Amino acid sequence: MARHCPECGFSNADDANYCQRCGAFIGHPETAGAPGSESSTATYRIDETGELVPVELEDIVAQGGGAALVVRAGGGRVGESFPLDGDRMTIGRRPDSDVFLDDVTVSRDHALVVRRGEEYHLDDLGSLNGTYVNRRRIESHHLADGDELQVGKYKLTFLAR
C-alpha cells in the first residue's frame, strides 16, 4: 500500500519515512500524530571562516528572494543550504562554483540555475553523468517547489515560497 505525502501528495512506498519527491516527513502509521513524532533536517550555512551556522529554512528561502537549494543527501553535507539570491547560480566541482560539490561524479561545470522572470530553471551544462530532476534526466527543466535535483551523488531539494 502506498503512503501519500501530506505536503505534495506524492505516492511513496509504504515503509518510507520521508517523501521521495519533496523530502517531507511522512513517519510511520503507528507514530503518526504521536507527541514528538515530527522530525526535521537541521539546515545550516557555512560562514566566511568555514564554521557551520544553524539557520531557519524560512530565513534562507526569504534571503534568496523566495527560493533556495538544500542538500538532502551526499558527501556528508546534508542540511547545507544555498539561497538563490541572483539571476544565476552555478553548480559544479569547480571551487568557485556557487554550489561547490567536491566529488568525481560531479562535472566541473555541471549545471546552472537561472532565474527567468519569476521562475527558476535548471540547465545541464553537458555534464558527463547528467543532471536529474525527480529521477528524470534533463537538459533544461522549470523548477517547482519540492523538486529533487540529483547532481552526481548529491541530492538537493529546490524550495520556493
mmCIF file of C-alpha atoms in Angstrom:
data_model
loop_
_atom_site.group_PDB
_atom_site.id
_atom_site.type_symbol
_atom_site.label_atom_id
_atom_site.label_comp_id
_atom_site.label_asym_id
_atom_site.label_seq_id
_atom_site.Cartn_x
_atom_site.Cartn_y
_atom_site.Cartn_z
ATOM 1 C CA MET A 1 0.000 0.000 0.000
ATOM 2 C CA ALA A 2 1.376 3.416 -0.953
ATOM 3 C CA ARG A 3 1.680 6.273 1.516
ATOM 4 C CA HIS A 4 0.810 9.740 0.257
ATOM 5 C CA CYS A 5 2.837 12.753 1.295
ATOM 6 C CA PRO A 6 0.822 15.339 3.271
ATOM 7 C CA GLU A 7 2.877 18.142 1.672
ATOM 8 C CA CYS A 8 2.934 17.347 -2.066
ATOM 9 C CA GLY A 9 0.653 14.308 -2.423
ATOM 10 C CA PHE A 10 3.360 12.088 -3.952
ATOM 11 C CA SER A 11 2.704 8.344 -3.659
ATOM 12 C CA ASN A 12 5.587 6.777 -1.679
ATOM 13 C CA ALA A 13 6.436 3.212 -0.665
ATOM 14 C CA ASP A 14 4.544 2.114 2.442
ATOM 15 C CA ASP A 15 7.746 1.828 4.504
ATOM 16 C CA ALA A 16 9.029 5.324 3.627
ATOM 17 C CA ASN A 17 9.786 7.816 6.406
ATOM 18 C CA TYR A 18 10.323 10.771 4.068
ATOM 19 C CA CYS A 19 8.696 11.758 0.785
ATOM 20 C CA GLN A 20 10.825 10.785 -2.206
ATOM 21 C CA ARG A 21 9.712 13.917 -4.069
ATOM 22 C CA CYS A 22 9.845 16.773 -1.552
ATOM 23 C CA GLY A 23 11.613 15.268 1.476
ATOM 24 C CA ALA A 24 8.736 15.968 3.889
ATOM 25 C CA PHE A 25 8.470 13.702 6.937
ATOM 26 C CA ILE A 26 5.827 11.019 6.435
ATOM 27 C CA GLY A 27 6.525 8.931 9.543
ATOM 28 C CA HIS A 28 5.261 5.502 10.407
ATOM 29 C CA PRO A 29 1.492 4.907 10.700
ATOM 30 C CA GLU A 30 1.875 3.795 14.325
ATOM 31 C CA THR A 31 3.661 7.050 15.284
ATOM 32 C CA ALA A 32 1.654 9.466 13.142
ATOM 33 C CA GLY A 33 0.182 12.122 15.355
ATOM 34 C CA ALA A 34 2.067 10.935 18.435
ATOM 35 C CA PRO A 35 3.722 13.653 20.517
ATOM 36 C CA GLY A 36 7.296 14.181 19.412
ATOM 37 C CA SER A 37 6.783 12.180 16.215
ATOM 38 C CA GLU A 38 7.772 15.021 13.904
ATOM 39 C CA SER A 39 11.337 15.171 12.648
ATOM 40 C CA SER A 40 13.272 17.624 10.551
ATOM 41 C CA THR A 41 16.666 18.027 8.954
ATOM 42 C CA ALA A 42 18.834 20.705 10.523
ATOM 43 C CA THR A 43 19.702 23.360 7.977
ATOM 44 C CA TYR A 44 22.905 25.357 8.067
ATOM 45 C CA ARG A 45 25.217 27.550 6.032
ATOM 46 C CA ILE A 46 28.992 27.819 6.072
ATOM 47 C CA ASP A 47 30.246 31.234 7.165
ATOM 48 C CA GLU A 48 33.396 33.032 5.985
ATOM 49 C CA THR A 49 35.573 31.145 8.490
ATOM 50 C CA GLY A 50 34.297 27.727 7.413
ATOM 51 C CA GLU A 51 32.182 27.224 10.534
ATOM 52 C CA LEU A 52 28.681 25.715 10.331
ATOM 53 C CA VAL A 53 25.992 28.207 11.306
ATOM 54 C CA PRO A 54 22.470 26.867 12.025
ATOM 55 C CA VAL A 55 19.724 28.728 10.164
ATOM 56 C CA GLU A 56 15.970 28.603 9.829
ATOM 57 C CA LEU A 57 14.915 27.326 6.418
ATOM 58 C CA GLU A 58 12.353 30.115 6.015
ATOM 59 C CA ASP A 59 15.140 32.694 6.547
ATOM 60 C CA ILE A 60 17.266 31.074 3.810
ATOM 61 C CA VAL A 61 14.353 30.991 1.371
ATOM 62 C CA ALA A 62 13.485 34.628 2.160
ATOM 63 C CA GLN A 63 17.143 35.650 1.747
ATOM 64 C CA GLY A 64 17.173 34.035 -1.682
ATOM 65 C CA GLY A 65 14.228 36.081 -2.932
ATOM 66 C CA GLY A 66 11.889 33.201 -2.192
ATOM 67 C CA ALA A 67 13.981 30.214 -3.322
ATOM 68 C CA ALA A 68 16.841 28.038 -2.087
ATOM 69 C CA LEU A 69 18.598 24.717 -2.665
ATOM 70 C CA VAL A 70 19.113 22.395 0.318
ATOM 71 C CA VAL A 71 21.405 19.358 0.248
ATOM 72 C CA ARG A 72 19.356 16.289 1.273
ATOM 73 C CA ALA A 73 21.935 13.538 0.653
ATOM 74 C CA GLY A 74 25.549 13.064 -0.391
ATOM 75 C CA GLY A 75 29.039 13.914 0.704
ATOM 76 C CA GLY A 76 28.232 14.407 4.377
ATOM 77 C CA ARG A 77 26.683 17.799 3.599
ATOM 78 C CA VAL A 78 23.047 17.078 4.473
ATOM 79 C CA GLY A 79 21.310 20.280 5.545
ATOM 80 C CA GLU A 80 23.667 22.714 3.831
ATOM 81 C CA SER A 81 21.614 25.412 2.135
ATOM 82 C CA PHE A 82 22.154 27.837 -0.731
ATOM 83 C CA PRO A 83 19.801 30.816 -1.166
ATOM 84 C CA LEU A 84 19.123 31.722 -4.804
ATOM 85 C CA ASP A 85 19.853 35.411 -4.451
ATOM 86 C CA GLY A 86 20.948 36.218 -8.002
ATOM 87 C CA ASP A 87 19.842 35.558 -11.552
ATOM 88 C CA ARG A 88 22.326 32.682 -11.980
ATOM 89 C CA MET A 89 23.770 30.021 -9.681
ATOM 90 C CA THR A 90 26.484 27.656 -10.886
ATOM 91 C CA ILE A 91 26.649 24.060 -9.644
ATOM 92 C CA GLY A 92 29.796 22.015 -10.089
ATOM 93 C CA ARG A 93 33.142 20.677 -8.942
ATOM 94 C CA ARG A 94 34.942 23.935 -9.753
ATOM 95 C CA PRO A 95 35.942 25.542 -6.395
ATOM 96 C CA ASP A 96 34.494 28.913 -7.420
ATOM 97 C CA SER A 97 31.062 27.404 -8.214
ATOM 98 C CA ASP A 98 28.185 28.914 -6.241
ATOM 99 C CA VAL A 99 27.269 25.358 -5.173
ATOM 100 C CA PHE A 100 30.632 23.584 -4.916
ATOM 101 C CA LEU A 101 30.164 19.791 -4.865
ATOM 102 C CA ASP A 102 33.577 18.191 -4.470
ATOM 103 C CA ASP A 103 33.202 14.694 -5.911
ATOM 104 C CA VAL A 104 34.334 12.984 -9.133
ATOM 105 C CA THR A 105 30.682 12.214 -10.009
ATOM 106 C CA VAL A 106 30.143 15.969 -10.489
ATOM 107 C CA SER A 107 31.482 17.765 -13.582
ATOM 108 C CA ARG A 108 33.493 20.967 -13.103
ATOM 109 C CA ASP A 109 30.697 22.940 -14.754
ATOM 110 C CA HIS A 110 27.764 20.609 -14.135
ATOM 111 C CA ALA A 111 24.556 22.654 -14.063
ATOM 112 C CA LEU A 112 23.155 26.144 -13.830
ATOM 113 C CA VAL A 113 20.084 27.507 -12.060
ATOM 114 C CA VAL A 114 18.768 30.503 -13.984
ATOM 115 C CA ARG A 115 16.036 32.915 -12.982
ATOM 116 C CA ARG A 116 13.791 33.773 -15.919
ATOM 117 C CA GLY A 117 11.232 36.331 -14.827
ATOM 118 C CA GLU A 118 9.712 34.967 -11.630
ATOM 119 C CA GLU A 119 10.572 31.346 -12.447
ATOM 120 C CA TYR A 120 13.689 29.258 -11.926
ATOM 121 C CA HIS A 121 15.085 26.807 -14.468
ATOM 122 C CA LEU A 122 17.798 24.179 -14.116
ATOM 123 C CA ASP A 123 20.030 23.688 -17.159
ATOM 124 C CA ASP A 124 22.506 20.833 -17.559
ATOM 125 C CA LEU A 125 25.819 22.119 -18.919
ATOM 126 C CA GLY A 126 26.768 18.983 -20.839
ATOM 127 C CA SER A 127 27.811 17.068 -17.721
ATOM 128 C CA LEU A 128 29.163 13.545 -18.130
ATOM 129 C CA ASN A 129 26.836 11.909 -15.564
ATOM 130 C CA GLY A 130 23.822 14.083 -16.324
ATOM 131 C CA THR A 131 21.515 16.190 -14.192
ATOM 132 C CA TYR A 132 18.278 14.726 -12.884
ATOM 133 C CA VAL A 133 15.077 16.273 -11.566
ATOM 134 C CA ASN A 134 12.643 13.946 -9.808
ATOM 135 C CA ARG A 135 14.660 10.971 -11.132
ATOM 136 C CA ARG A 136 14.433 12.011 -14.784
ATOM 137 C CA ARG A 137 17.455 13.136 -16.764
ATOM 138 C CA ILE A 138 17.017 16.687 -18.028
ATOM 139 C CA GLU A 139 18.628 19.153 -20.384
ATOM 140 C CA SER A 140 16.527 22.037 -19.064
ATOM 141 C CA HIS A 141 13.729 21.968 -16.513
ATOM 142 C CA HIS A 142 11.337 24.518 -14.996
ATOM 143 C CA LEU A 143 11.785 24.098 -11.223
ATOM 144 C CA ALA A 144 8.830 23.808 -8.851
ATOM 145 C CA ASP A 145 8.783 23.826 -5.049
ATOM 146 C CA GLY A 146 9.890 20.440 -3.728
ATOM 147 C CA ASP A 147 11.690 19.254 -6.859
ATOM 148 C CA GLU A 148 14.535 16.839 -6.117
ATOM 149 C CA LEU A 149 17.713 17.570 -8.066
ATOM 150 C CA GLN A 150 20.448 14.983 -8.440
ATOM 151 C CA VAL A 151 23.916 16.150 -9.368
ATOM 152 C CA GLY A 152 26.400 13.286 -9.213
ATOM 153 C CA LYS A 153 25.951 11.575 -5.858
ATOM 154 C CA TYR A 154 24.304 14.659 -4.324
ATOM 155 C CA LYS A 155 20.566 15.116 -3.909
ATOM 156 C CA LEU A 156 19.265 18.628 -3.367
ATOM 157 C CA THR A 157 15.750 19.944 -2.887
ATOM 158 C CA PHE A 158 14.536 23.127 -4.545
ATOM 159 C CA LEU A 159 12.399 25.183 -2.194
ATOM 160 C CA ALA A 160 10.336 28.169 -3.302
ATOM 161 C CA ARG A 161 7.801 30.178 -1.322
#
